[in-house]
Amino acid sequence: MNPLFIADFNYPLPDERIAKYPLPERDHSKLLIYRDGAVSEDHFYNVGEYINPSALLIYNNTRVIQARLEFYKTTGARIEIFCLEPLTPHDYQLSLSSTTGCTWKCMVGNAKKWHTGDALELKIKNEKLKIALRAYKEEQLGNTFAVRFEWDGDDISFAEILDAAGELPIPPYLNRKTEASDLKTYQTVYSRIKGSVAAPTAGLHFTESVLADLHRRGIETDELTLHVGAGTFLPVKTADANEHTMHTEIIAVPRETIAHILAKLGSIVAVGTTSMRTLESLYFIGCQLRNAEMSEYRNIDSIHVDQFEPYENDSQHSALSSRLSTAEALQSILDYLDATHQQMLHAETQIMIKPGYTFHVVDQLITNFHQPQSTLLLLVSAFVGGDWRTIYDYALSHDFRFLSYGDSSILTRKL
């Protein structure tokens, strides 16, 4: 694999260009339009003008949880616990709805001050809850830990505890504390499935009126779920981006959504890089399933897309994918779900979309402006055929606001 130098994806981003807060009206953000090498601009409330009326727009319905908890030891030492993903039960909804305790993979601030097995206690007292939450640090998992949570009261869920005592984890590059307004502005209007520790920020520009306008134009919408992990903020620290390890995220896509995508191939619009990564992962999942005999379906414990699966020419999956159309891959998923009597595809993806990637599903991408030397910028570069500097130079010279609370763009794939 040829080196991919991350230094080639750098650009100057002054702090004053990073939007610390959203606009009062989220759909009044600026919109950059890129098609066939040409760049123009408008406002986001007109985004429907740049989408084919026969298109299918797909967004990520994940909801950000208040995942940051603050404990204090009896010595006064502050321990911050940042819940990343559930371990036991492993399913997000089961873990968040648990009333008997759960274990999560967590980042732990000041971990050296907290001995394994020692209990930390957080007393929660408000108009809704009055309980004590206990946390126990268990095994170390790389630079994270397994943390077990227990509490009294068998009618109280972990989700309720996080809502009552947790803090919404806004991006670190905002360089400010979470404020009450973030509880609303850092959620999309269509968020409903709890599990993310970061918002799918391309969706923050949508309002009910924008969605209504899309529907008036005949543009259909559908949804999927990818719970955004803290890894989305990790910079690429290796000189060769190919040596960067992508984080794994859990996806869930309804059968009816996959059928909808199959019917609309050629006119698929992804809202955000999380939707993009999920949609493109479907192709490789279909290749894996097509490679399995129907009798083997029952032996499939988990489905995982490796970060370099699209580039492994000598793998079975890639050998098959060179012959498999997108429609055939999606149909393979439908066949698998029908054979196993499932209405939802559950999988994990570690896919890395970078220059040289061949797109299979997505034709247009709605996305914000991303950090220099990030995997998200690599994805954008791949989508526009390496023409990312044209887009970013325009945005920088025309007063666009950057990152999570910044402005938006709609990019048409360069063929």
PDB file of C-alpha atoms in Angstrom, residues 8 12 24 58 113 116 144 206 213 217-218 255 300 315 320 326 360 374 381 401 415:
ATOM      1  CA  ASP A   8      -0.613  16.701   2.649  1.00  0.00           C
ATOM      2  CA  PRO A  12      -4.335  26.795   8.475  1.00  0.00           C
ATOM      3  CA  PRO A  24     -29.567  31.260  16.690  1.00  0.00           C
ATOM      4  CA  ILE A  58     -30.392   9.318   4.763  1.00  0.00           C
ATOM      5  CA  LYS A 113      -5.690   8.113  41.949  1.00  0.00           C
ATOM      6  CA  THR A 116      -8.852  -1.122  40.888  1.00  0.00           C
ATOM      7  CA  THR A 144      -9.459   2.942  28.637  1.00  0.00           C
ATOM      8  CA  PHE A 206     -31.683  20.593   9.769  1.00  0.00           C
ATOM      9  CA  ASP A 213     -39.356  21.525   2.248  1.00  0.00           C
ATOM     10  CA  ARG A 217     -39.940  18.676  -3.386  1.00  0.00           C
ATOM     11  CA  GLY A 218     -40.493  14.905  -3.468  1.00  0.00           C
ATOM     12  CA  ARG A 255     -34.276  -3.914   6.762  1.00  0.00           C
ATOM     13  CA  ILE A 300     -22.438 -15.693  12.187  1.00  0.00           C
ATOM     14  CA  SER A 315      -8.718 -11.096   0.422  1.00  0.00           C
ATOM     15  CA  LEU A 320     -15.749 -11.162  -4.515  1.00  0.00           C
ATOM     16  CA  THR A 326     -23.908  -2.692  -5.219  1.00  0.00           C
ATOM     17  CA  HIS A 360     -20.486   2.126  -3.992  1.00  0.00           C
ATOM     18  CA  SER A 374      -8.150  14.224  10.223  1.00  0.00           C
ATOM     19  CA  SER A 381     -10.850  14.218  -0.296  1.00  0.00           C
ATOM     20  CA  ARG A 401     -17.455  28.886  10.122  1.00  0.00           C
ATOM     21  CA  LEU A 415     -16.916  10.589 -11.018  1.00  0.00           C
TER      22      LEU A 415
END
